[in-house]
Short mmCIF file of C-alpha atoms in Angstrom, two decimals:
data_model
loop_
_atom_site.label_atom_id
_atom_site.label_comp_id
_atom_site.label_asym_id
_atom_site.label_seq_id
_atom_site.Cartn_x
_atom_site.Cartn_y
_atom_site.Cartn_z
CA UNK A 215 -5.12 -0.31 19.28
CA UNK A 216 -5.75 -4.06 19.05
CA UNK A 217 -9.47 -4.37 19.75
CA UNK A 218 -11.02 -6.69 17.18
CA UNK A 219 -7.74 -7.58 15.44
CA UNK A 220 -7.31 -11.04 16.98
CA UNK A 221 -8.64 -12.78 13.85
CA UNK A 222 -6.61 -10.70 11.39
CA UNK A 223 -4.18 -12.72 9.25
CA UNK A 224 -1.38 -10.85 7.48
CA UNK A 225 1.05 -12.24 4.91
CA UNK A 226 3.75 -9.58 4.66
CA UNK A 227 6.53 -9.98 2.13
CA UNK A 228 9.90 -10.34 3.86
CA UNK A 229 8.37 -10.95 7.28
CA UNK A 230 8.00 -14.04 9.45
CA UNK A 231 4.52 -15.27 10.51
CA UNK A 232 4.67 -13.27 13.76
CA UNK A 233 5.30 -10.05 11.81
CA UNK A 234 9.00 -9.76 12.64
CA UNK A 235 11.79 -9.37 10.10
CA UNK A 236 15.58 -9.67 9.99
CA UNK A 237 17.72 -6.90 11.47
CA UNK A 238 19.19 -6.08 8.06
CA UNK A 239 15.72 -5.95 6.51
CA UNK A 240 14.55 -3.63 9.29
CA UNK A 241 17.57 -1.33 8.99
CA UNK A 242 17.39 -1.07 5.20
CA UNK A 243 13.59 -0.92 4.79
CA UNK A 244 13.54 -4.34 3.19
CA UNK A 245 16.65 -3.62 1.09
CA UNK A 246 15.34 -0.33 -0.30
CA UNK A 247 17.99 1.92 1.28
CA UNK A 248 21.10 0.28 -0.15
CA UNK A 249 23.82 2.21 -1.93
CA UNK A 250 22.07 1.51 -5.24
CA UNK A 251 19.38 4.06 -4.39
CA UNK A 252 21.99 6.80 -4.79
CA UNK A 253 22.18 6.04 -8.51
CA UNK A 254 19.43 8.68 -8.61
CA UNK A 255 22.13 11.29 -8.09
CA UNK A 256 24.03 10.21 -11.19
CA UNK A 257 21.30 9.00 -13.54
CA UNK A 258 18.50 11.56 -13.06
CA UNK A 259 16.11 8.58 -13.00
CA UNK A 260 14.30 7.64 -9.82
CA UNK A 261 12.97 4.13 -9.17
CA UNK A 262 10.51 5.37 -6.58
CA UNK A 263 7.25 7.28 -6.59
CA UNK A 264 7.48 8.15 -2.91
CA UNK A 265 11.06 9.24 -2.35
CA UNK A 266 13.63 10.71 -4.72
CA UNK A 267 17.24 11.68 -4.03
CA UNK A 268 18.11 13.61 -7.17
CA UNK A 269 19.39 17.15 -6.48
CA UNK A 270 20.93 18.06 -9.81
CA UNK A 271 23.55 16.45 -12.01
CA UNK A 272 26.19 18.78 -10.47
CA UNK A 273 25.61 17.53 -6.92
CA UNK A 274 28.04 14.60 -7.02
CA UNK A 275 30.96 16.37 -8.79
CA UNK A 276 30.65 19.49 -6.63
CA UNK A 277 30.46 17.32 -3.52
CA UNK A 278 33.71 15.62 -4.60
CA UNK A 279 35.37 19.03 -4.95
CA UNK A 280 33.99 20.02 -1.54
CA UNK A 281 35.35 16.83 0.04
CA UNK A 282 38.79 17.45 -1.40
CA UNK A 283 38.99 21.09 -0.32
CA UNK A 284 36.90 21.32 2.87
CA UNK A 285 38.42 23.23 5.78
CA UNK A 286 38.07 22.64 9.52
CA UNK A 287 35.30 25.22 9.95
CA UNK A 288 32.95 23.21 7.75
CA UNK A 289 34.24 19.69 8.27
CA UNK A 290 31.22 18.93 10.46
CA UNK A 291 28.98 18.96 7.35
CA UNK A 292 31.06 16.17 5.82
CA UNK A 293 31.20 14.15 9.05
CA UNK A 294 27.45 14.49 9.64
CA UNK A 295 26.64 13.50 6.04
CA UNK A 296 28.96 10.46 6.23
CA UNK A 297 27.54 9.25 9.56
CA UNK A 298 23.93 9.64 8.40
CA UNK A 299 24.71 7.90 5.10
CA UNK A 300 26.20 4.95 6.97
CA UNK A 301 23.11 4.97 9.21
CA UNK A 302 20.79 4.47 6.22
CA UNK A 303 22.83 1.64 4.67
CA UNK A 304 22.43 -0.95 7.43
CA UNK A 305 26.08 -0.67 8.49
CA UNK A 306 27.63 -0.91 11.96
CA UNK A 307 26.49 2.68 12.59
CA UNK A 308 22.81 1.75 12.22
CA UNK A 309 23.29 -1.53 14.11
CA UNK A 310 24.90 0.38 17.00
CA UNK A 311 22.05 2.91 16.97
CA UNK A 312 19.50 0.09 16.98
CA UNK A 313 21.16 -1.56 19.97
CA UNK A 314 22.02 1.53 22.03
CA UNK A 315 19.69 4.40 21.13
CA UNK A 316 16.35 4.42 23.03
CA UNK A 317 13.35 3.83 20.79
CA UNK A 318 15.32 2.79 17.70
CA UNK A 319 13.56 -0.60 17.72
CA UNK A 320 10.43 1.27 16.61
CA UNK A 321 12.01 3.53 13.96
CA UNK A 322 10.90 1.49 10.96
CA UNK A 323 11.15 4.21 8.33
CA UNK A 324 14.92 4.62 8.29
CA UNK A 325 14.53 5.23 4.56
CA UNK A 326 13.17 8.69 5.43
CA UNK A 327 16.63 9.72 6.66
CA UNK A 328 18.08 9.53 3.13
CA UNK A 329 16.65 12.92 2.03
CA UNK A 330 18.37 14.48 5.04
CA UNK A 331 21.64 12.97 3.84
CA UNK A 332 20.93 14.57 0.47
CA UNK A 333 20.49 17.98 2.15
CA UNK A 334 23.86 17.64 3.88
CA UNK A 335 25.41 16.55 0.58
CA UNK A 336 24.06 19.79 -0.93
CA UNK A 337 25.93 21.74 1.78
CA UNK A 338 29.16 19.87 0.92
CA UNK A 339 28.52 20.54 -2.80
CA UNK A 340 28.11 24.21 -1.87
CA UNK A 341 31.61 24.16 -0.44
CA UNK A 342 32.88 22.79 -3.75
CA UNK A 343 30.99 25.44 -5.72
CA UNK A 344 32.47 28.17 -3.49
CA UNK A 345 35.97 26.85 -4.18
CA UNK A 346 35.38 27.09 -7.90
CA UNK A 347 34.20 30.68 -7.55
CA UNK A 348 37.13 31.74 -5.34
CA UNK A 349 39.78 29.82 -7.24
CA UNK A 350 41.91 32.95 -7.75
CA UNK A 351 41.92 33.66 -4.00
CA UNK A 352 43.08 30.32 -2.64
CA UNK A 353 46.45 28.67 -2.57
CA UNK A 354 45.18 25.25 -3.60
CA UNK A 355 43.89 26.30 -7.01
CA UNK A 356 45.78 23.43 -8.65
CA UNK A 357 44.03 20.97 -6.34
CA UNK A 358 40.67 22.54 -7.14
CA UNK A 359 41.29 22.31 -10.89
CA UNK A 360 42.52 18.74 -10.67
CA UNK A 361 39.49 17.81 -8.61
CA UNK A 362 37.22 19.62 -11.10
CA UNK A 363 38.72 17.56 -13.92
CA UNK A 364 38.23 14.38 -11.87
CA UNK A 365 34.62 15.39 -11.18
CA UNK A 366 34.07 16.09 -14.88
CA UNK A 367 35.45 12.64 -15.66
CA UNK A 368 32.98 11.16 -13.16
CA UNK A 369 30.15 12.96 -14.95
CA UNK A 370 31.35 11.75 -18.34
CA UNK A 371 31.54 8.24 -16.91
CA UNK A 372 27.97 8.69 -15.73
CA UNK A 373 26.98 9.84 -19.21
CA UNK A 374 28.56 6.74 -20.74
CA UNK A 375 26.87 4.54 -18.11
CA UNK A 376 23.48 6.16 -18.77
CA UNK A 377 23.82 5.74 -22.54
CA UNK A 378 24.91 2.14 -22.12
CA UNK A 379 21.86 1.44 -19.94
CA UNK A 380 19.65 3.22 -22.46
CA UNK A 381 20.58 0.49 -24.95
CA UNK A 382 19.45 -2.22 -22.52
CA UNK A 383 17.34 -0.61 -19.74
CA UNK A 384 16.34 -4.03 -18.38
CA UNK A 385 19.89 -4.22 -16.98
CA UNK A 386 19.24 -1.23 -14.71
CA UNK A 387 20.19 -2.83 -11.38
CA UNK A 388 17.50 -3.32 -8.77
CA UNK A 389 15.26 -0.67 -10.32
CA UNK A 390 13.54 -3.01 -12.74
CA UNK A 391 12.59 -5.35 -9.88
CA UNK A 392 8.86 -6.10 -10.38
CA UNK A 393 8.22 -6.54 -6.65
CA UNK A 394 4.46 -6.00 -6.27
CA UNK A 395 5.00 -4.43 -2.85
CA UNK A 396 6.99 -1.48 -4.28
CA UNK A 397 5.39 1.46 -6.05
CA UNK A 398 7.42 2.23 -9.16
CA UNK A 399 6.88 4.98 -11.75
CA UNK A 400 5.83 4.08 -15.28
CA UNK A 401 9.32 4.57 -16.72
CA UNK A 402 10.57 1.65 -14.64
CA UNK A 403 8.32 -0.67 -16.66
CA UNK A 404 8.54 0.91 -20.11
CA UNK A 405 11.99 0.38 -21.71
CA UNK A 406 11.43 3.10 -24.31
CA UNK A 407 10.56 5.72 -21.66
CA UNK A 408 13.47 4.86 -19.38
CA UNK A 409 15.84 4.83 -22.39
CA UNK A 410 14.74 8.37 -23.29
CA UNK A 411 15.25 9.48 -19.68
CA UNK A 412 18.73 7.96 -19.60
CA UNK A 413 19.69 9.67 -22.85
CA UNK A 414 18.61 12.97 -21.32
CA UNK A 415 20.72 12.16 -18.26
CA UNK A 416 23.75 11.54 -20.47
CA UNK A 417 23.29 14.92 -22.19
CA UNK A 418 22.97 16.66 -18.81
CA UNK A 419 26.14 14.94 -17.55
CA UNK A 420 28.14 16.08 -20.60
CA UNK A 421 26.86 19.65 -20.18
CA UNK A 422 27.64 19.56 -16.46
CA UNK A 423 31.19 18.38 -17.11
CA UNK A 424 31.75 21.24 -19.56
CA UNK A 425 30.43 23.78 -17.02
CA UNK A 426 32.74 22.45 -14.29
CA UNK A 427 35.87 22.63 -16.45
CA UNK A 428 34.94 26.05 -17.80
CA UNK A 429 34.27 27.42 -14.30
CA UNK A 430 37.69 26.24 -13.08
CA UNK A 431 39.49 28.20 -15.84
CA UNK A 432 37.18 31.20 -16.24
CA UNK A 433 39.02 34.55 -15.85
CA UNK A 434 38.05 36.70 -12.88
CA UNK A 435 36.34 39.34 -15.02
CA UNK A 436 33.98 36.70 -16.43
CA UNK A 437 33.29 35.05 -13.07
CA UNK A 438 29.81 36.57 -12.74
CA UNK A 439 28.83 35.08 -16.11
CA UNK A 440 30.14 31.65 -15.05
CA UNK A 441 28.14 31.85 -11.82
CA UNK A 442 24.97 32.80 -13.71
CA UNK A 443 25.41 29.96 -16.22
CA UNK A 444 26.10 27.35 -13.50
CA UNK A 445 23.18 28.42 -11.30
CA UNK A 446 20.78 28.64 -14.27
CA UNK A 447 21.83 25.17 -15.43
CA UNK A 448 21.39 23.73 -11.91
CA UNK A 449 17.95 25.33 -11.50
CA UNK A 450 16.73 24.16 -14.91
CA UNK A 451 18.08 20.65 -14.25
CA UNK A 452 16.44 20.29 -10.82
CA UNK A 453 13.09 21.73 -11.88
CA UNK A 454 13.03 19.61 -15.02
CA UNK A 455 13.37 16.53 -12.82
CA UNK A 456 10.86 17.88 -10.27
CA UNK A 457 8.08 18.50 -12.77
CA UNK A 458 8.81 15.39 -14.82
CA UNK A 459 8.48 13.30 -11.66
CA UNK A 460 5.38 15.23 -10.59
CA UNK A 461 3.67 14.58 -13.93
CA UNK A 462 4.77 10.92 -13.81
CA UNK A 463 3.05 10.31 -10.49
CA UNK A 464 0.03 12.56 -11.06
CA UNK A 465 -3.11 12.29 -13.15
CA UNK A 466 -5.40 15.16 -14.00
CA UNK A 467 -9.04 14.46 -13.21
CA UNK A 468 -11.00 16.00 -16.11
CA UNK A 469 -14.09 18.03 -15.36
CA UNK A 470 -16.29 15.30 -16.80
CA UNK A 471 -14.89 12.77 -14.30
CA UNK A 472 -14.95 14.83 -11.10
CA UNK A 473 -18.23 13.29 -9.97
CA UNK A 474 -16.26 10.12 -9.18
CA UNK A 475 -14.34 11.96 -6.45
CA UNK A 476 -17.44 13.16 -4.60
CA UNK A 477 -18.89 11.21 -1.65
CA UNK A 478 -21.83 9.01 -2.58
CA UNK A 479 -23.86 6.21 -0.96
CA UNK A 480 -22.35 2.74 -1.39
CA UNK A 481 -24.40 0.59 -3.73
CA UNK A 482 -25.15 -2.98 -2.64
CA UNK A 483 -23.97 -5.68 -5.04
CA UNK A 484 -26.03 -8.92 -4.73
CA UNK A 485 -23.26 -11.15 -6.15
CA UNK A 486 -19.50 -10.97 -6.34
CA UNK A 487 -17.50 -10.66 -9.55
CA UNK A 488 -14.78 -13.09 -10.54
CA UNK A 489 -12.65 -10.19 -11.75
CA UNK A 490 -12.89 -6.45 -11.17
CA UNK A 491 -13.04 -5.88 -14.93
CA UNK A 492 -16.40 -7.64 -14.93
CA UNK A 493 -17.73 -4.68 -12.92
CA UNK A 494 -16.95 -2.14 -15.66
CA UNK A 495 -20.49 -2.28 -17.04
CA UNK A 496 -22.01 -1.69 -13.59
CA UNK A 497 -19.57 0.56 -11.72
CA UNK A 498 -19.58 4.06 -13.13
CA UNK A 499 -16.81 5.07 -10.70
CA UNK A 500 -14.55 2.31 -11.98
CA UNK A 501 -15.19 3.27 -15.62
CA UNK A 502 -14.57 6.94 -15.00
CA UNK A 503 -11.43 6.35 -12.94
CA UNK A 504 -10.07 4.02 -15.59
CA UNK A 505 -10.39 6.82 -18.16
CA UNK A 506 -7.79 9.05 -16.45
CA UNK A 507 -5.89 6.95 -13.90
CA UNK A 508 -2.83 5.51 -15.64
CA UNK A 509 -1.75 3.39 -12.67
CA UNK A 510 -5.14 1.69 -12.53
CA UNK A 511 -5.22 1.19 -16.30
CA UNK A 512 -1.71 -0.25 -16.38
CA UNK A 513 -2.45 -2.42 -13.35
CA UNK A 514 -5.48 -4.03 -14.99
CA UNK A 515 -3.43 -4.55 -18.14
CA UNK A 516 -0.57 -6.12 -16.18
CA UNK A 517 1.91 -3.41 -17.21
CA UNK A 518 2.91 -1.97 -13.85
CA UNK A 519 3.74 -3.11 -10.34
CA UNK A 520 0.48 -4.15 -8.76
CA UNK A 521 1.58 -2.59 -5.49
CA UNK A 522 0.34 0.74 -6.78
CA UNK A 523 -3.26 -0.49 -6.43
CA UNK A 524 -4.57 -2.00 -3.21
CA UNK A 525 -7.71 -4.00 -2.40
CA UNK A 526 -9.09 -1.01 -0.47
CA UNK A 527 -9.88 0.56 -3.86
CA UNK A 528 -12.95 -1.68 -4.00
CA UNK A 529 -14.56 0.54 -1.37
CA UNK A 530 -14.03 3.53 -3.66
CA UNK A 531 -15.20 1.80 -6.85
CA UNK A 532 -18.24 0.23 -5.11
CA UNK A 533 -17.19 -3.16 -6.42
CA UNK A 534 -17.13 -6.57 -4.72
CA UNK A 535 -14.76 -9.20 -6.02
CA UNK A 536 -14.03 -12.80 -5.05
CA UNK A 537 -10.32 -12.57 -4.38
CA UNK A 538 -8.75 -9.34 -5.61
CA UNK A 539 -7.32 -7.94 -8.83
CA UNK A 540 -5.30 -5.58 -6.64
CA UNK A 541 -2.68 -6.19 -3.98
CA UNK A 542 -4.15 -7.99 -0.98
CA UNK A 543 -2.06 -9.38 1.85
CA UNK A 544 -4.39 -9.44 4.87
CA UNK A 545 -7.83 -10.82 5.68
CA UNK A 546 -9.72 -12.40 8.56
CA UNK A 547 -9.00 -15.91 9.82
CA UNK A 548 -12.40 -17.40 8.78
CA UNK A 549 -11.90 -16.51 5.10
CA UNK A 550 -8.26 -17.66 5.36
CA UNK A 551 -9.52 -21.06 6.55
CA UNK A 552 -12.18 -21.11 3.80
CA UNK A 553 -9.55 -20.60 1.10
CA UNK A 554 -7.21 -23.11 2.71
CA UNK A 555 -10.04 -25.64 2.78
CA UNK A 556 -10.55 -25.20 -0.96
CA UNK A 557 -6.78 -25.21 -1.57
CA UNK A 558 -6.53 -28.55 0.30
CA UNK A 559 -4.14 -26.92 2.77
CA UNK A 560 -4.07 -27.24 6.59
CA UNK A 561 -6.61 -24.83 8.11
CA UNK A 562 -4.36 -23.40 10.78
CA UNK A 563 -1.06 -23.24 8.88
CA UNK A 564 -0.43 -19.47 8.95
CA UNK A 565 3.33 -19.46 8.37
CA UNK A 566 2.82 -18.70 4.70
CA UNK A 567 0.50 -18.97 1.74
CA UNK A 568 0.14 -22.22 -0.20
CA UNK A 569 2.47 -22.41 -3.23
CA UNK A 570 1.44 -20.52 -6.34
CA UNK A 571 -0.68 -17.89 -4.59
CA UNK A 572 -0.05 -14.36 -5.89
CA UNK A 573 -0.90 -11.64 -3.39
CA UNK A 574 -0.74 -9.05 -6.18
CA UNK A 575 -3.71 -10.73 -7.88
CA UNK A 576 -5.43 -13.09 -5.47
CA UNK A 577 -7.56 -15.65 -7.32
CA UNK A 578 -10.26 -17.03 -5.03
CA UNK A 579 -10.40 -20.88 -5.15
CA UNK A 580 -13.65 -21.73 -6.94
CA UNK A 581 -12.86 -25.12 -8.45
CA UNK A 582 -15.02 -27.06 -5.96
CA UNK A 583 -18.66 -27.56 -7.06
CA UNK A 584 -20.18 -25.60 -4.17
CA UNK A 585 -17.52 -22.90 -3.76
CA UNK A 586 -19.16 -20.39 -6.11
CA UNK A 587 -22.52 -20.57 -4.32
CA UNK A 588 -20.92 -20.37 -0.87
CA UNK A 589 -18.78 -17.34 -1.77
CA UNK A 590 -21.62 -15.34 -3.34
CA UNK A 591 -20.45 -15.71 -6.95
CA UNK A 592 -22.83 -18.33 -8.37
CA UNK A 593 -25.62 -17.38 -5.93
CA UNK A 594 -26.61 -14.24 -4.05
CA UNK A 595 -24.60 -13.26 -1.00
CA UNK A 596 -27.88 -13.13 0.95
CA UNK A 597 -29.64 -16.50 0.91
CA UNK A 598 -32.41 -18.20 2.85
CA UNK A 599 -32.58 -21.82 4.03
CA UNK A 600 -35.24 -24.01 5.57
CA UNK A 601 -32.73 -25.64 7.92
CA UNK A 602 -29.19 -25.31 9.27
CA UNK A 603 -26.86 -28.05 10.49
CA UNK A 604 -24.64 -27.48 13.53
CA UNK A 605 -20.96 -28.50 13.54
CA UNK A 606 -18.61 -28.37 16.50
CA UNK A 607 -15.41 -26.83 15.05
CA UNK A 608 -14.02 -25.24 11.85
CA UNK A 609 -12.43 -28.58 10.93
CA UNK A 610 -15.91 -30.16 10.87
CA UNK A 611 -16.90 -27.97 7.92
CA UNK A 612 -14.24 -29.53 5.70
CA UNK A 613 -15.51 -33.07 4.91
CA UNK A 614 -19.01 -31.82 4.07
CA UNK A 615 -18.09 -28.69 2.09
CA UNK A 616 -15.34 -30.33 0.05
CA UNK A 617 -17.46 -33.33 -0.92
CA UNK A 618 -17.99 -33.49 -4.69
CA UNK A 619 -21.75 -33.82 -4.24
CA UNK A 620 -22.03 -30.62 -2.15
CA UNK A 621 -23.43 -27.83 -4.35
CA UNK A 622 -23.52 -25.10 -1.69
CA UNK A 623 -27.26 -25.44 -1.06
CA UNK A 624 -27.03 -26.63 2.54
CA UNK A 625 -26.20 -24.35 5.45
CA UNK A 626 -23.65 -25.46 8.05
CA UNK A 627 -23.22 -23.33 11.18
CA UNK A 628 -20.80 -23.31 14.08
CA UNK A 629 -23.54 -23.22 16.71
CA UNK A 630 -24.75 -25.07 19.81
CA UNK A 631 -26.73 -28.22 19.01
CA UNK A 632 -29.87 -26.80 20.62
CA UNK A 633 -29.84 -23.92 18.10
CA UNK A 634 -29.59 -26.03 14.95
CA UNK A 635 -29.94 -29.66 13.97
CA UNK A 636 -26.63 -31.48 14.66
CA UNK A 637 -24.87 -32.62 11.49
CA UNK A 638 -24.38 -36.37 11.50
CA UNK A 639 -24.40 -36.98 7.77
CA UNK A 640 -28.09 -37.79 7.90
CA UNK A 641 -28.88 -35.83 4.72
CA UNK A 642 -27.37 -36.31 1.24
CA UNK A 643 -24.96 -33.42 0.55
CA UNK A 644 -26.74 -32.85 -2.75
CA UNK A 645 -29.86 -31.74 -0.82
CA UNK A 646 -31.15 -28.27 -1.69
CA UNK A 647 -32.40 -26.50 1.46
CA UNK A 648 -32.26 -23.03 -0.11
CA UNK A 649 -35.45 -20.99 -0.38
CA UNK A 650 -35.89 -18.22 -2.98
CA UNK A 651 -37.42 -15.54 -0.76
CA UNK A 652 -37.59 -12.03 -2.25
CA UNK A 653 -35.86 -9.40 -0.11
CA UNK A 654 -35.24 -5.66 -0.15
CA UNK A 655 -32.00 -3.97 0.92
CA UNK A 656 -33.17 -1.03 3.03
CA UNK A 657 -29.77 0.29 4.04
CA UNK A 658 -26.18 -0.59 3.21
CA UNK A 659 -22.84 0.92 4.19
CA UNK A 660 -19.48 -0.29 5.43
CA UNK A 661 -20.76 -1.25 8.89
CA UNK A 662 -24.49 -1.79 8.37
CA UNK A 663 -26.83 -3.94 6.29
CA UNK A 664 -30.60 -3.71 6.78
CA UNK A 665 -32.99 -5.85 4.73
CA UNK A 666 -36.71 -6.57 4.70
CA UNK A 667 -37.97 -10.06 3.88
CA UNK A 668 -41.24 -11.94 4.28
CA UNK A 669 -41.03 -15.55 5.44
CA UNK A 670 -44.39 -17.08 4.42
CA UNK A 671 -43.89 -20.37 6.27
CA UNK A 672 -45.28 -21.01 9.70
CA UNK A 673 -41.87 -22.29 10.84
CA UNK A 674 -38.77 -20.18 11.23
CA UNK A 675 -35.99 -20.32 8.66
CA UNK A 676 -32.38 -19.23 8.37
CA UNK A 677 -30.65 -16.32 6.64
CA UNK A 678 -27.02 -16.54 5.53
CA UNK A 679 -24.88 -13.61 4.43
CA UNK A 680 -21.66 -14.30 2.50
CA UNK A 681 -19.76 -11.62 4.36
CA UNK A 682 -16.88 -12.65 6.64
CA UNK A 683 -17.84 -13.51 10.21
CA UNK A 684 -16.31 -11.53 13.07
CA UNK A 685 -17.36 -11.50 16.74
CA UNK A 686 -18.09 -7.75 16.54
CA UNK A 687 -20.95 -8.30 14.08
CA UNK A 688 -24.36 -8.05 15.76
CA UNK A 689 -27.83 -8.67 14.34
CA UNK A 690 -31.41 -7.85 15.20
CA UNK A 691 -34.62 -9.33 13.81
CA UNK A 692 -37.62 -7.04 14.24
CA UNK A 693 -35.64 -5.13 16.86
CA UNK A 694 -34.75 -8.23 18.88
CA UNK A 695 -31.09 -9.14 19.31
CA UNK A 696 -30.22 -12.56 17.88
CA UNK A 697 -26.92 -14.49 17.97
CA UNK A 698 -24.84 -14.42 14.78
CA UNK A 699 -23.21 -17.74 13.98
CA UNK A 700 -20.22 -18.53 11.84
CA UNK A 701 -21.61 -20.27 8.75
CA UNK A 702 -20.11 -22.27 5.87
CA UNK A 703 -16.63 -21.84 7.36
CA UNK A 704 -16.23 -18.08 6.77
CA UNK A 705 -19.58 -16.31 6.69
CA UNK A 706 -22.48 -15.58 9.02
CA UNK A 707 -26.04 -16.75 9.57
CA UNK A 708 -28.88 -16.66 12.07
CA UNK A 709 -32.47 -17.81 12.45
CA UNK A 710 -35.36 -15.62 11.27
CA UNK A 711 -39.00 -15.53 12.28
CA UNK A 712 -42.01 -16.41 10.20
CA UNK A 713 -43.91 -13.56 8.56
CA UNK A 714 -42.45 -10.06 8.07
CA UNK A 715 -38.80 -9.63 9.12
CA UNK A 716 -36.83 -6.41 9.37
CA UNK A 717 -33.24 -7.57 9.74
CA UNK A 718 -30.22 -5.43 10.57
CA UNK A 719 -26.55 -6.35 10.70
CA UNK A 720 -24.31 -3.87 12.50
CA UNK A 721 -20.56 -3.98 13.12
CA UNK A 722 -19.20 -2.39 16.27
CA UNK A 723 -17.59 -2.76 19.67
CA UNK A 724 -18.93 -1.02 22.77
CA UNK A 725 -15.47 -1.04 24.36
CA UNK A 726 -13.90 0.46 21.23
CA UNK A 727 -16.63 3.13 21.06
CA UNK A 728 -16.17 3.98 24.74
CA UNK A 729 -12.40 4.31 24.43
CA UNK A 730 -12.78 6.39 21.26
CA UNK A 731 -15.17 8.72 23.10
CA UNK A 732 -12.69 8.97 25.97
CA UNK A 733 -9.87 9.84 23.57
CA UNK A 734 -12.07 12.47 21.91
CA UNK A 735 -12.93 14.03 25.27
CA UNK A 736 -9.24 14.11 26.16
CA UNK A 737 -8.42 15.89 22.88
CA UNK A 738 -11.30 18.32 23.40
CA UNK A 739 -10.03 19.07 26.90
CA UNK A 740 -6.56 19.94 25.64
CA UNK A 741 -8.01 22.17 22.91
CA UNK A 742 -10.25 23.94 25.45
CA UNK A 743 -7.24 24.43 27.73
CA UNK A 744 -5.24 25.89 24.84
CA UNK A 745 -8.04 28.34 24.01
CA UNK A 746 -8.25 29.34 27.68
CA UNK A 747 -4.50 29.95 27.89
CA UNK A 748 -4.54 32.07 24.72
CA UNK A 749 -7.45 34.09 26.04
CA UNK A 750 -5.75 34.71 29.40
CA UNK A 751 -2.49 35.73 27.75
CA UNK A 752 -4.31 38.17 25.45
CA UNK A 753 -6.18 39.72 28.41
CA UNK A 754 -3.05 39.95 30.51
#
């Protein structure tokens, strides 16, 4: 589970450097499961793309009637719903469960319990609906009617609240929070859309209040009609919300754009872009996706929470960007130290990002004269050098690479002194050791890069690749294994031979591969055992 992750740096919102969080943050999913989430039930407007709690505008008023008239036989529905609701709100119930219940320290997604609370609330609302239908048969008909009026007043209050918010949707509490870590639907960022939704909610609340009052006073001979009207209204209400939300979070891929969804070889990009929009002319996948994907389009236009688009999209678009136009909150330690070096921040300070850094749109520091060449923006990611200079630690990169005269044309490597010339400041930092050798990319994918290059000199040279160094990267030159050194703080380099060179980078871990094979054999064994048991039972 942790093989190769030792150099992974993560900056998680709401978490401490070691990845832990507060107990309240853990028990409320970072504040997402507070009582405010239940405004869904009243407003018919959900702040979330991933989880909604709306179950019809009649749910709350019918649940109130059910609470007021529940009998002992069905009291357990109310008790279970109340306990589970308190569990999701970070109250003493959830704290007690965390402390006493085995395994609760690992149950991070407490937010997923909320839909179960909604299901129990539907049962309680069913009790209230039954009371309305049997009002002539029960002694407490006055209580039912009074409660129905109170529930209707609650709905009318909700209608007033929704209309008031429709006039100033920015006041919608918590929902308009532009936290880049939370995926929000479009209507949470478009005041005109959310205002229209709230006006619809107000109309539904008024209609629901009228149905409740009418049902409480409907004569017995017209009871079937009242039931049909109430159930039809509830079904239309719920399915209106369901399909509206479905269309909000879904995009139709037109026939002309379906090629973008099919697997294809990754194309190698010699240099990085400063911004993903610069890749529009080159990346057909990005262009096509932008034509139908509203979240991507709004993200690039700054009109939606950036959390809906993550840096992993670059692998789909076949783009390579310095920094990221999408949300990015983890990377390897070498590139973290490279950025900190250019930000003039301590290399090993991992308790938080330097001030002013936006993880929703990470701008790579390129102000230094040599930063663009080092990072593969102003020069190719694959470069060749006549010499390399050995340094003893990551801190030794800093004075040379941040010098104003350094243009990124000298190669510094974290290597033994016998492998490269020790750096003692003997050369001017403005020296250009780069060599413009033509090369051919023979193969490229997520874990492999193979190139062919001819080194015409009689002496060996060096190849650098502006791709982040990790100990699991291996390299061969003409089939011979060579050591891969950490170069220019974050990247990798090694020596090449004179003449023709077939070079291959490959990422992998023999231990990880062996354990993966063992896990696969274990799974295969269980499947074979299952087939054998089925066969024996069928023969017997």
